[in-house]
Short mmCIF file of C-alpha atoms in Angstrom, two decimals:
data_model
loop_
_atom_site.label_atom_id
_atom_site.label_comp_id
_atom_site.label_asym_id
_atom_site.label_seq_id
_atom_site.Cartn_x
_atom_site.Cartn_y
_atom_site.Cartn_z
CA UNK A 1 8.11 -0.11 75.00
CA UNK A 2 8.13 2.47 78.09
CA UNK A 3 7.39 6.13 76.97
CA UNK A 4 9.42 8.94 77.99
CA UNK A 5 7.40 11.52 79.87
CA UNK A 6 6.13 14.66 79.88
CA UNK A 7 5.30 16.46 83.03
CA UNK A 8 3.99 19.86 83.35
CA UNK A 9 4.66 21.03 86.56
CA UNK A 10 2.14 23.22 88.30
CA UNK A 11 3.70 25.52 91.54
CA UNK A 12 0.77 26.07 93.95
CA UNK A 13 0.95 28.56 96.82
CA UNK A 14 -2.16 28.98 98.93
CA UNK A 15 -3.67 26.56 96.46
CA UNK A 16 -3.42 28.57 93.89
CA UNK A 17 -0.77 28.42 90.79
CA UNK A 18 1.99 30.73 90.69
CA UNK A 19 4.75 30.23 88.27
CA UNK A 20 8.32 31.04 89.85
CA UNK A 21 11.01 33.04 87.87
CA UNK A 22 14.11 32.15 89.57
CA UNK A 23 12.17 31.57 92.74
CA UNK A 24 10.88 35.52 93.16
CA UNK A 25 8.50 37.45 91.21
CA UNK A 26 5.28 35.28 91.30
CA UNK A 27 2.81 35.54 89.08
CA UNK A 28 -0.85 34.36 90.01
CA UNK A 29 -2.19 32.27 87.07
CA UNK A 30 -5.50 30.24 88.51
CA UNK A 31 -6.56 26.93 89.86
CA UNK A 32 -4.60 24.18 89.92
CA UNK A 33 -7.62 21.94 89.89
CA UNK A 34 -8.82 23.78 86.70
CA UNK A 35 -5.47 23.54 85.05
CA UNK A 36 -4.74 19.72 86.16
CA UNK A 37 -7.84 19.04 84.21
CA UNK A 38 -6.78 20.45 81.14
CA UNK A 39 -3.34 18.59 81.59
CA UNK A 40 -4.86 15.40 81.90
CA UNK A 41 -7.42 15.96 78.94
CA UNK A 42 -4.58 17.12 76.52
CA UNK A 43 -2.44 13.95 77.28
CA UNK A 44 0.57 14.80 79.32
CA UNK A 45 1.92 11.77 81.01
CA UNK A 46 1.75 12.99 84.71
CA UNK A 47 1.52 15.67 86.83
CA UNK A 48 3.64 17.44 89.27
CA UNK A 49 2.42 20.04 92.01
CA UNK A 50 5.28 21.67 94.15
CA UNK A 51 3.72 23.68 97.43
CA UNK A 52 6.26 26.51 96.92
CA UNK A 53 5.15 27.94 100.08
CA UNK A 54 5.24 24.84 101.94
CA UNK A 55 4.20 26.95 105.22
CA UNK A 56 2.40 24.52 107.87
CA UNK A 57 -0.73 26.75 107.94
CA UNK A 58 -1.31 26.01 104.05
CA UNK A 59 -1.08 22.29 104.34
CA UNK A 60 -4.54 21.92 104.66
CA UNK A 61 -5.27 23.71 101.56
CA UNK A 62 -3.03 21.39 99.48
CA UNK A 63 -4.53 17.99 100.48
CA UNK A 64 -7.91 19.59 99.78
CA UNK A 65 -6.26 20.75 96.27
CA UNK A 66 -4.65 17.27 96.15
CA UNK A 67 -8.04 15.49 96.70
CA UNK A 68 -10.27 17.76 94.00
CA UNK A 69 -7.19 16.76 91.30
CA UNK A 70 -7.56 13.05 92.23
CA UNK A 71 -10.93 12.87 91.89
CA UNK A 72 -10.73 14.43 88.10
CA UNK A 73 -7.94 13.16 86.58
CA UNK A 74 -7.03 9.80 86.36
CA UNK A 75 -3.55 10.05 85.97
CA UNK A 76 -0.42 10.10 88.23
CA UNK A 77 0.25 12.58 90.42
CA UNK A 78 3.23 13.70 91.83
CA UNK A 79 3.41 16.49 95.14
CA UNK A 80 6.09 18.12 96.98
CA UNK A 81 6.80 20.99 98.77
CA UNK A 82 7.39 20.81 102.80
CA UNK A 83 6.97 17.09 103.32
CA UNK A 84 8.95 16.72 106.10
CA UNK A 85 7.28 13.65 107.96
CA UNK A 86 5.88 10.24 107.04
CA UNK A 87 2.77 11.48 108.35
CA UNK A 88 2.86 14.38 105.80
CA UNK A 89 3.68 11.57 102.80
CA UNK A 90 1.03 9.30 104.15
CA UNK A 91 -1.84 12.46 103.77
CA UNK A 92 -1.01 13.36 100.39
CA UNK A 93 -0.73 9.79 99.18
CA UNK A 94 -4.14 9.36 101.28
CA UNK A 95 -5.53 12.70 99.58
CA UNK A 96 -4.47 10.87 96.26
CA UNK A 97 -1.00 11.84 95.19
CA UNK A 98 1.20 8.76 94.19
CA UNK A 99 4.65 10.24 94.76
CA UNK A 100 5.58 12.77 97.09
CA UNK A 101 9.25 14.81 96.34
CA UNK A 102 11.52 15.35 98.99
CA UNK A 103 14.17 17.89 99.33
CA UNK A 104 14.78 20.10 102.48
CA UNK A 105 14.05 17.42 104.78
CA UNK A 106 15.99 14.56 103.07
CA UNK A 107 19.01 17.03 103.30
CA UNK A 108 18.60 18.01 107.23
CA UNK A 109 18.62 14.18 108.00
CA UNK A 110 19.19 11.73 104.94
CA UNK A 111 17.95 8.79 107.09
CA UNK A 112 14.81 10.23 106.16
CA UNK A 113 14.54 9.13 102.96
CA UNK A 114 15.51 5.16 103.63
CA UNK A 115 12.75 5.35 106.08
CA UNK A 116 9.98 6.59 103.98
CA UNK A 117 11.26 4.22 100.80
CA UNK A 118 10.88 1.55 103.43
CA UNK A 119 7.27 1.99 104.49
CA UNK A 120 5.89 3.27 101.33
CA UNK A 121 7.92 1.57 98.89
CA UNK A 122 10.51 3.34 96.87
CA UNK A 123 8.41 3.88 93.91
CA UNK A 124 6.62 6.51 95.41
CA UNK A 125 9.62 8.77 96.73
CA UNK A 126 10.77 10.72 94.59
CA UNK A 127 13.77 12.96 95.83
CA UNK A 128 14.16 16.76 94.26
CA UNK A 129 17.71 18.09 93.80
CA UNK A 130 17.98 21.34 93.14
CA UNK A 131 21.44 22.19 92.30
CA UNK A 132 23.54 24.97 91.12
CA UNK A 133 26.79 24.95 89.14
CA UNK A 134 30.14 25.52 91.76
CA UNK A 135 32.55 24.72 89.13
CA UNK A 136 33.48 22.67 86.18
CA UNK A 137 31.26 19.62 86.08
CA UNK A 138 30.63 20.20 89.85
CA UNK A 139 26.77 21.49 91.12
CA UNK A 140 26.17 22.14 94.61
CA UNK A 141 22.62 20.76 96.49
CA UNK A 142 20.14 23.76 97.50
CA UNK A 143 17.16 23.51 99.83
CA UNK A 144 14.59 25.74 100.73
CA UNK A 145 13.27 26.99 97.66
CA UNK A 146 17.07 27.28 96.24
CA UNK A 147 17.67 30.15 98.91
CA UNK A 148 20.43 27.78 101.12
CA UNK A 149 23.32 26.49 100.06
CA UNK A 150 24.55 23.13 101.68
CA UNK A 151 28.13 22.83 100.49
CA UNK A 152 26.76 18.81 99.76
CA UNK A 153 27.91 17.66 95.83
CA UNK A 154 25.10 17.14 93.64
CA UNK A 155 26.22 13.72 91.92
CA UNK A 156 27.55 12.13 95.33
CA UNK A 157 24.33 13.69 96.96
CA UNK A 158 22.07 11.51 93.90
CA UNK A 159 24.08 8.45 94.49
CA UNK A 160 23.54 8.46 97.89
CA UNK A 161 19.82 8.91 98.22
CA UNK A 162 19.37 6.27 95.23
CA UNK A 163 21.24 3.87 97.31
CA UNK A 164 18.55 5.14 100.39
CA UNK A 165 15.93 3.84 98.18
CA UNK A 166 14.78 7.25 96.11
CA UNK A 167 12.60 6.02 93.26
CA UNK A 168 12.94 9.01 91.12
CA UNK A 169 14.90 11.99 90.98
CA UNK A 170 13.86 15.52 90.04
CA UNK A 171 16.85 17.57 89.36
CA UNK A 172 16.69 20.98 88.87
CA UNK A 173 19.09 23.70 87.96
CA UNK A 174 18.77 26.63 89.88
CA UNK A 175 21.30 28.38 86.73
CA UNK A 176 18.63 28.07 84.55
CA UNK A 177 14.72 27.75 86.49
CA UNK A 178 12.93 30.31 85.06
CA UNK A 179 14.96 31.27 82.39
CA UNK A 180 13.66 29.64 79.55
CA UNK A 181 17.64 28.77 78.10
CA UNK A 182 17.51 25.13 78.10
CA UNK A 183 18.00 22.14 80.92
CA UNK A 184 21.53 22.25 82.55
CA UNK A 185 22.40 19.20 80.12
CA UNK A 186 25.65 18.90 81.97
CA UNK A 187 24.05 18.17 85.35
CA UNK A 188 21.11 16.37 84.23
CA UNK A 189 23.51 14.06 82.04
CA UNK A 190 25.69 13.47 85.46
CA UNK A 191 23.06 12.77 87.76
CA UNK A 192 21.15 10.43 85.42
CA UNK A 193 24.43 8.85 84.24
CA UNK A 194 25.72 8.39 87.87
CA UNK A 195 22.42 6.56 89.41
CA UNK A 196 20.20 3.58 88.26
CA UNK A 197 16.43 5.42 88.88
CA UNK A 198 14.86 7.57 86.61
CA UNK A 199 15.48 11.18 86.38
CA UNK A 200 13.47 14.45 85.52
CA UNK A 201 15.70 17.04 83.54
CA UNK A 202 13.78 20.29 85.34
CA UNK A 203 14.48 23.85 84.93
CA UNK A 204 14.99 26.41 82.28
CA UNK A 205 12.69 24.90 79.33
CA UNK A 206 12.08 27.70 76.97
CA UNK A 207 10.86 25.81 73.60
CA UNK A 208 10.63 22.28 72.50
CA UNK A 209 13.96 21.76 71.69
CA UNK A 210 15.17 21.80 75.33
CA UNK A 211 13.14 18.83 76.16
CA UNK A 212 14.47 16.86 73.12
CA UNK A 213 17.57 17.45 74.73
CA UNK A 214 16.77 16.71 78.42
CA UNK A 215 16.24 13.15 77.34
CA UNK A 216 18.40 12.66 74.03
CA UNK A 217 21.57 14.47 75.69
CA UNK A 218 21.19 14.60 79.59
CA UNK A 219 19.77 10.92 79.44
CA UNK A 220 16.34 11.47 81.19
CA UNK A 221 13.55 9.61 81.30
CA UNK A 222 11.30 12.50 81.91
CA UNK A 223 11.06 16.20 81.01
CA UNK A 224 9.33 18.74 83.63
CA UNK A 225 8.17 22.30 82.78
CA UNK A 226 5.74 24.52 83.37
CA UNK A 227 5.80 27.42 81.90
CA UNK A 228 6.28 27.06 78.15
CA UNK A 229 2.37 25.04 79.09
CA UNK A 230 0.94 27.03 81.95
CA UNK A 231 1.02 30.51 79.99
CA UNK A 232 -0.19 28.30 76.67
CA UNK A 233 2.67 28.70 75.00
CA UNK A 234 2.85 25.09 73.49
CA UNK A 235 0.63 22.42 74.42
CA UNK A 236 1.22 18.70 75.57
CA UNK A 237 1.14 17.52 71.88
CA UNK A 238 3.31 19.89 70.52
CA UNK A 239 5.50 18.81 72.87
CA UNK A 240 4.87 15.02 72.24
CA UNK A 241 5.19 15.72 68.28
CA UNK A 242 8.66 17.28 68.80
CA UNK A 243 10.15 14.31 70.73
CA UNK A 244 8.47 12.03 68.30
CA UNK A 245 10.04 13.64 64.84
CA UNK A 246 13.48 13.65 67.24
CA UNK A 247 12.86 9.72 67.43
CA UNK A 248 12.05 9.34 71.23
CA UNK A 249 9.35 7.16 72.08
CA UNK A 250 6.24 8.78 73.33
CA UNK A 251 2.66 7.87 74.27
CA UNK B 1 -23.96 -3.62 93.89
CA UNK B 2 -21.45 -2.68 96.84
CA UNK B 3 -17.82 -2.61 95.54
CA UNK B 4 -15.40 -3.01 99.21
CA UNK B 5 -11.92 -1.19 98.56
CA UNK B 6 -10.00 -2.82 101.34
CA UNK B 7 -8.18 -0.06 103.39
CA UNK B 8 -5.03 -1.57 105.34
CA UNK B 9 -2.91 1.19 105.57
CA UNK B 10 -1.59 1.54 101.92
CA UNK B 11 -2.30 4.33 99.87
CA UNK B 12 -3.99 5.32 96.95
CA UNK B 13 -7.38 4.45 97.76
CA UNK B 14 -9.23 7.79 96.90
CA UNK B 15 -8.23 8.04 93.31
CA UNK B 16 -9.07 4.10 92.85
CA UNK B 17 -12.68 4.95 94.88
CA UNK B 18 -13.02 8.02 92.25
CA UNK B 19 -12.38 5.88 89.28
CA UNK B 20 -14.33 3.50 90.33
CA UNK B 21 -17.56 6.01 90.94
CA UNK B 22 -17.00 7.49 87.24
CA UNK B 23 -16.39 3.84 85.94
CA UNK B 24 -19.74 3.37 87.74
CA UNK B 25 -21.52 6.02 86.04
CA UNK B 26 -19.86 5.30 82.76
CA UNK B 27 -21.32 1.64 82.77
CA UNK B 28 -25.13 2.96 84.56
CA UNK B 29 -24.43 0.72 87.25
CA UNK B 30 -25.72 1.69 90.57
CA UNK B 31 -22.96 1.10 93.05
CA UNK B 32 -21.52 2.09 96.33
CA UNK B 33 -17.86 1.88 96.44
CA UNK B 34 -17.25 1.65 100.16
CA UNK B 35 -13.22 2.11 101.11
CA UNK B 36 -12.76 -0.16 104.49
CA UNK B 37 -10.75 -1.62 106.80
CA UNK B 38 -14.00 -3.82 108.02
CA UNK B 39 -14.59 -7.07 107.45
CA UNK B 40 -17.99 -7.24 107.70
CA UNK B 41 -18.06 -4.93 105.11
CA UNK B 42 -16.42 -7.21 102.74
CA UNK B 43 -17.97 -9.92 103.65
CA UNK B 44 -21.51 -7.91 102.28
CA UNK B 45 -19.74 -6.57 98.84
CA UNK B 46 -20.47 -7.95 95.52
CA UNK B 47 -16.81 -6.82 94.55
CA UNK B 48 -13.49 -6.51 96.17
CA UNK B 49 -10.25 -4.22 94.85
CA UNK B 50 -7.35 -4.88 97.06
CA UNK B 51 -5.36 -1.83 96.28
CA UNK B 52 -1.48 -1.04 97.30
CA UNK B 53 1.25 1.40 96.45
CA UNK B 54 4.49 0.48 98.88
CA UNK B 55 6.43 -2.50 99.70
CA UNK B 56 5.32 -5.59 99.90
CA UNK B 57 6.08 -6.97 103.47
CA UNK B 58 4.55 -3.54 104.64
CA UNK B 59 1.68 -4.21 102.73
CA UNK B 60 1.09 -7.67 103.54
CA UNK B 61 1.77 -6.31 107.60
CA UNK B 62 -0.97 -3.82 107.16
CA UNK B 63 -3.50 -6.45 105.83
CA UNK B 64 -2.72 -8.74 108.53
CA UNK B 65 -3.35 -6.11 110.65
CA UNK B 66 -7.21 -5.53 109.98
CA UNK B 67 -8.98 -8.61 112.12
CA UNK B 68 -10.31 -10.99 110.18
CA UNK B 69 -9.51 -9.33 106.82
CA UNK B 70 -7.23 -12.09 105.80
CA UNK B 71 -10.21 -15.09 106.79
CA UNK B 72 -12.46 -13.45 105.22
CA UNK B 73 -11.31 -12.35 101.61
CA UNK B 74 -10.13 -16.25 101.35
CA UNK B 75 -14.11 -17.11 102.36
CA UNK B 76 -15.50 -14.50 100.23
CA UNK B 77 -12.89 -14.47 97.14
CA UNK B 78 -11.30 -18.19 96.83
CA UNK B 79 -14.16 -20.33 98.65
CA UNK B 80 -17.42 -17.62 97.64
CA UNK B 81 -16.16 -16.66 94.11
CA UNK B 82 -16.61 -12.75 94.48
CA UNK B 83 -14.71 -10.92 91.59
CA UNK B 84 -11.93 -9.80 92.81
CA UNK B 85 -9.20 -7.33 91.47
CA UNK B 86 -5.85 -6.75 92.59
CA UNK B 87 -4.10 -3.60 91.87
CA UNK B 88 0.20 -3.15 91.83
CA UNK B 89 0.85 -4.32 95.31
CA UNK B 90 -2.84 -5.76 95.70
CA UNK B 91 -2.09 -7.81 92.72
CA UNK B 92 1.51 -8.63 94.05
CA UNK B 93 0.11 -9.71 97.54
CA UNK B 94 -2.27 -12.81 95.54
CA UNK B 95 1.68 -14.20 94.74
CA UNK B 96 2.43 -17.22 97.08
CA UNK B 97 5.84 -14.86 98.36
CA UNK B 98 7.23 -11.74 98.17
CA UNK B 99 11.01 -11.44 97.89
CA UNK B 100 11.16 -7.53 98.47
CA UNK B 101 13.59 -6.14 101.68
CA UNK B 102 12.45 -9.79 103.06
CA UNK B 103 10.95 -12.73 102.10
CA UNK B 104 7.40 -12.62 103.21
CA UNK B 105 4.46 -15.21 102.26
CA UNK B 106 1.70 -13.91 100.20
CA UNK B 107 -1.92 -14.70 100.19
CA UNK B 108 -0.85 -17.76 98.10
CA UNK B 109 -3.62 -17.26 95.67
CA UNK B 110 -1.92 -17.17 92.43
CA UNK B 111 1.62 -19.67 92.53
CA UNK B 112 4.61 -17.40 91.98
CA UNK B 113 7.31 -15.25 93.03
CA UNK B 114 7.49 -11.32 93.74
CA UNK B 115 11.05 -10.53 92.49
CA UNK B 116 13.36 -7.39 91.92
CA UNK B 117 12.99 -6.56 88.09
CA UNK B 118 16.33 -7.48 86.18
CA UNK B 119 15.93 -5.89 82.84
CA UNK B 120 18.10 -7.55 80.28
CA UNK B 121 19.25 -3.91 79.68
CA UNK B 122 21.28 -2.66 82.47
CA UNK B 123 20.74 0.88 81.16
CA UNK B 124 16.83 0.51 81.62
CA UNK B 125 15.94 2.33 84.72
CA UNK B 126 14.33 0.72 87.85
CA UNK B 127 11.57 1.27 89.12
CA UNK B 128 9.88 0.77 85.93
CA UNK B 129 7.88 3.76 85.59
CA UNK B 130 5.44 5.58 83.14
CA UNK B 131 3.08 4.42 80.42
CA UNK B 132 3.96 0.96 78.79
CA UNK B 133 2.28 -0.91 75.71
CA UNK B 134 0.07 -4.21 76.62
CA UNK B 135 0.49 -7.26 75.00
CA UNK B 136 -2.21 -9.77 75.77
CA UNK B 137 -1.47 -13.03 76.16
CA UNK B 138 -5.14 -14.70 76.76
CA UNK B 139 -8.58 -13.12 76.35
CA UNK B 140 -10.22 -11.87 79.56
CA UNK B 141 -14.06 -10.41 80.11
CA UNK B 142 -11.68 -7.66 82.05
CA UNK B 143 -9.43 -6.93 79.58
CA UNK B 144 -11.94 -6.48 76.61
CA UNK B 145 -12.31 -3.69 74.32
CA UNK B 146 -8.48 -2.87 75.24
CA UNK B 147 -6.66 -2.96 71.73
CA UNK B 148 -3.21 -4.51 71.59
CA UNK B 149 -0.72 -1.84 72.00
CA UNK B 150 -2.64 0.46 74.09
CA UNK B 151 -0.29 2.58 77.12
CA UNK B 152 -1.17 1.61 81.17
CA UNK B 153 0.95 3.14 83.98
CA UNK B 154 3.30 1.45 85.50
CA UNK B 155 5.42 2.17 89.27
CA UNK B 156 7.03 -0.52 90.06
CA UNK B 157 10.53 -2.12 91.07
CA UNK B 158 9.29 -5.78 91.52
CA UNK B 159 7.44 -7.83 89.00
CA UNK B 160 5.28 -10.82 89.93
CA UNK B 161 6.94 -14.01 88.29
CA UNK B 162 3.71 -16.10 87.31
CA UNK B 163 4.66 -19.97 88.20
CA UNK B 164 1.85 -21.16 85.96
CA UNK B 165 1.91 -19.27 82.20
CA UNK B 166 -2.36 -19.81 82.27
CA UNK B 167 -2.31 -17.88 84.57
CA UNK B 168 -0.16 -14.48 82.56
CA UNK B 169 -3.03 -12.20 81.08
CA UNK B 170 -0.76 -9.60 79.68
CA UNK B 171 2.74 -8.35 79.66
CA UNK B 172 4.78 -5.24 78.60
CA UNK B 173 8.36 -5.08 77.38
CA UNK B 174 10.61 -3.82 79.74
CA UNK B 175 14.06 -5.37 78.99
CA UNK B 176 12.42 -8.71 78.69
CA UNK B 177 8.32 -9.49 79.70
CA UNK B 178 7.26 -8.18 82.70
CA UNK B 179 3.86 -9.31 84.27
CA UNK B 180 1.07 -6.40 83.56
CA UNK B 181 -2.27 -8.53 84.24
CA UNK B 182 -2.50 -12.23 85.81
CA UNK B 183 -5.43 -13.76 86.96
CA UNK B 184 -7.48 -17.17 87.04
CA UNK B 185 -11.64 -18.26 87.66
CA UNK B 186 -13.00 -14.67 89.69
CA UNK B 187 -9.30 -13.19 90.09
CA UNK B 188 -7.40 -10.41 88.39
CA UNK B 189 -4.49 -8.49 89.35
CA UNK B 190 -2.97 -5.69 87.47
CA UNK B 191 0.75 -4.71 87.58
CA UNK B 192 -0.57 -1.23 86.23
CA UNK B 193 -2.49 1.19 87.95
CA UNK B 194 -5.80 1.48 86.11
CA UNK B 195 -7.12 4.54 88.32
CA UNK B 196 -4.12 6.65 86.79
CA UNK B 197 -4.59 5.15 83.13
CA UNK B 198 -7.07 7.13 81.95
CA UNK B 199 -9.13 6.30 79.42
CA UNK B 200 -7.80 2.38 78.94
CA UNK B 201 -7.64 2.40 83.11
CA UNK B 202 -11.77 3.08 82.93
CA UNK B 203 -12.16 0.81 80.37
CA UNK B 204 -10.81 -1.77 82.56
CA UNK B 205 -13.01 -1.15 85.78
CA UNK B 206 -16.41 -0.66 83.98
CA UNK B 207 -15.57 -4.42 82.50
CA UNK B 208 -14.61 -5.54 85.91
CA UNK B 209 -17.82 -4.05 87.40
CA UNK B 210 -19.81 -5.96 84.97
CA UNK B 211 -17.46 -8.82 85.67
CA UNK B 212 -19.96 -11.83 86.87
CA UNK B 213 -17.77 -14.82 86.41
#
């Protein structure tokens, strides 16, 4: 039987791990090497780095962080942040990585994404939707960082880059990032309702509960915080033990 | 012993060259683990991985690419005997045909199909992705020491649909069997990606390291 997931999610800037509150107020909290390791040795399922500064002069720094996780933990990895080219996918797949995310760049020209499911195979794209309620039952797409609006619909936006060969979607509410109130259930039920991949409910954990309820109510495959780890509030098997006594399957 | 990752393009390589060095050092055995895009190179290993993450066609493009690559691993794997391991698309490419965005002939080495995964249930997501229980179907010097039950990793959208059921090592449920480990005489090809399965993943490439069928 195929486990749901847990991810913890590290944000690297410069690469070194910051944790975002609503996308401002970073807080410097140490190696992302250092902390991969731990992830890997305390069983989480994968691992996801986002380059939240995604500035061309860092790149550099985040294949060499890239690299010194692959060559320590044996487990799947999962970048994004700025990949805007297939050359950029191609490096951090090269550096190690076995998905890259997409966001800003499958939004300025969607074409993007069919192309880079095409040469790489869509199991390694995995496209990031961050997305903020605009009405009932309606979320709008973000980009850059959730700082731009793009007027696109979040559900029609899902189908359409699932049907451009996405692999994976990471959808994250913008309402609730860095809140700690719980997954936008509402949104992650839509999107993973409306499209055939699987989806990771991201954004707003706060305790174990939430993730129970980012696969048992918004239908995910995968839960994605960082957080409620990073800062040691729970570890990976408290958060495996809670799906388990909830009756989700996990490794 | 010289272990030849073959580079053609695909990627992945470095974490399947690091596992391979710790699986090394796990097992004492003194190897180099050389990634290449050189025949000659292959032709000198003791062991070959054919890696791939990507599509199929792609793949198969990119091997056919390197010169000689092709010529040679059929000298040095089918007519020579060198263990051999494929891995996801590596293991997909040994299928006679590969059905994915267009029908493209494999390196024919194993009879069967590469085909679209059609869980029976249409809720089950596709790709298939994350950590899925083995079920063995035949003993294998590879596989051993890897208890019944234990979680692999798994990206994938197309399954390889083995012709010949000798030649079906393993499985996992995924809305129905889906092919995790297939081989025959010196070849095995895993579905799952043992560089990102941790602790059964190592298990896996010390055993093929000390593979000498």
């Amino acid at each position: 039987m195929l486990k749901m997931r847990v991810i913890p999610c590290l944000d690297v800037a410069a690469g070194r791990v910051v944790k975002g509150v609503n996308f401002v107020d970073l807080v410097d909290a140490g190696d992302p090497v250092e902390q991969a390791r731990l992830y890997d040795q305390e069983g989480a399922d994968e691992l996801c780095f986002l380059d939240i500064t995604a500035s061309s002069e860092n790149r550099d720094t985040l294949y060499d962080v890239v690299a010194h996780t692959a060559e320590q933990c044996f487990m799947p990895l999962t970048v994004g942040g700025g990949v805007r080219t297939l050359d950029d996918i191609r490096k951090l797949l090269l550096a190690g990585a076995d998905k890259t995310s997409i966001n800003t760049a499958a939004v300025a020209r969607p074409q993007f994404v069919a192309e880079a499911a095409e040469k790489f195979g869509s199991q390694c794209i995995v496209v990031a939707i961050d997305a903020k309620q605009s009405g009932p039952d309606k979320w709008e797409v973000f980009t850059h960082g959730g700082r731009r609006g793009t007027g696109i619909d979040a559900i029609a936006w899902a189908r359409r880059v699932t049907a451009s060969g996405a692999g994976e979607l990471l959808v994250t509410s913008m309402d609730r990032d860095g809140t700690k109130r719980g997954f936008d259930i509402a949104l992650t039920k839509a999107v993973s309702d409306a499209v055939s991949v699987p989806v990771i409910a991201s954004g707003g954990v706060g305790n174990l509960q939430h993730l129970v309820e980012g696969i048992r109510d918004g239908h995910a495959t995968a839960v994605l915080a960082a957080s409620i780890f990073h800062f040691g509030t729970y570890r990976i098997a408290d958060a495996k033990a809670a799906l388990r006594e909830a009756g989700i399957p996990v490794r | 012993m010289l272990v030849a990752i073959v580079d053609y393009g695909s990627g992945n390589l470095r974490s399947a060259a690091k596992a391979l060095e710790r699986a090394a050092r796990e097992a004492e055995i003194a190897a180099e683990i050389a990634v290449t895009g050189d025949a000659t190179t292959v032709r000198l290993a003791d062991h070959i991985v054919l890696p791939g993450v990507g599509a199929f066609a792609d793949c198969k493009r990119g091997l056919a690419a390197l010169p000689g690559m092709i010529a040679t691993l059929n000298e040095e794997v089918i007519e020579g005997g060198k263990p051999f391991l494929g891995i996801c698309v590596g293991m997909q490419l040994m299928a006679t045909r590969g059905l994915e965005f267009e029908t493209v002939a494999g390196l024919d080495w194993i009879v069967g199909d590469v085909a679209m995964l059609a869980p029976s249930d249409p809720k089950l997501k596709i790709p298939h992705m994350g950590w899925n229980q083995l079920q063995f179907h035949a003993g294998h010097p590879v596989l051993a020491g890897i208890a019944p039950g234990a979680h692999a990793y798994f990206v994938h959208s197309y399954g390889f649909n083995c012709a010949a059921p000798r030649h079906l090592l393993a499985t996992v449920d995924y809305g129905g069997p889906v092919t995790a480990a297939i081989g025959r005489d010196n070849l095995i090809g895993t579905q799952f990606h043992p560089e990102k399965s941790q602790d059964t993943g190592l298990r896996l490439l010390v055993n093929f390291l000390r593979w000498q069928p």
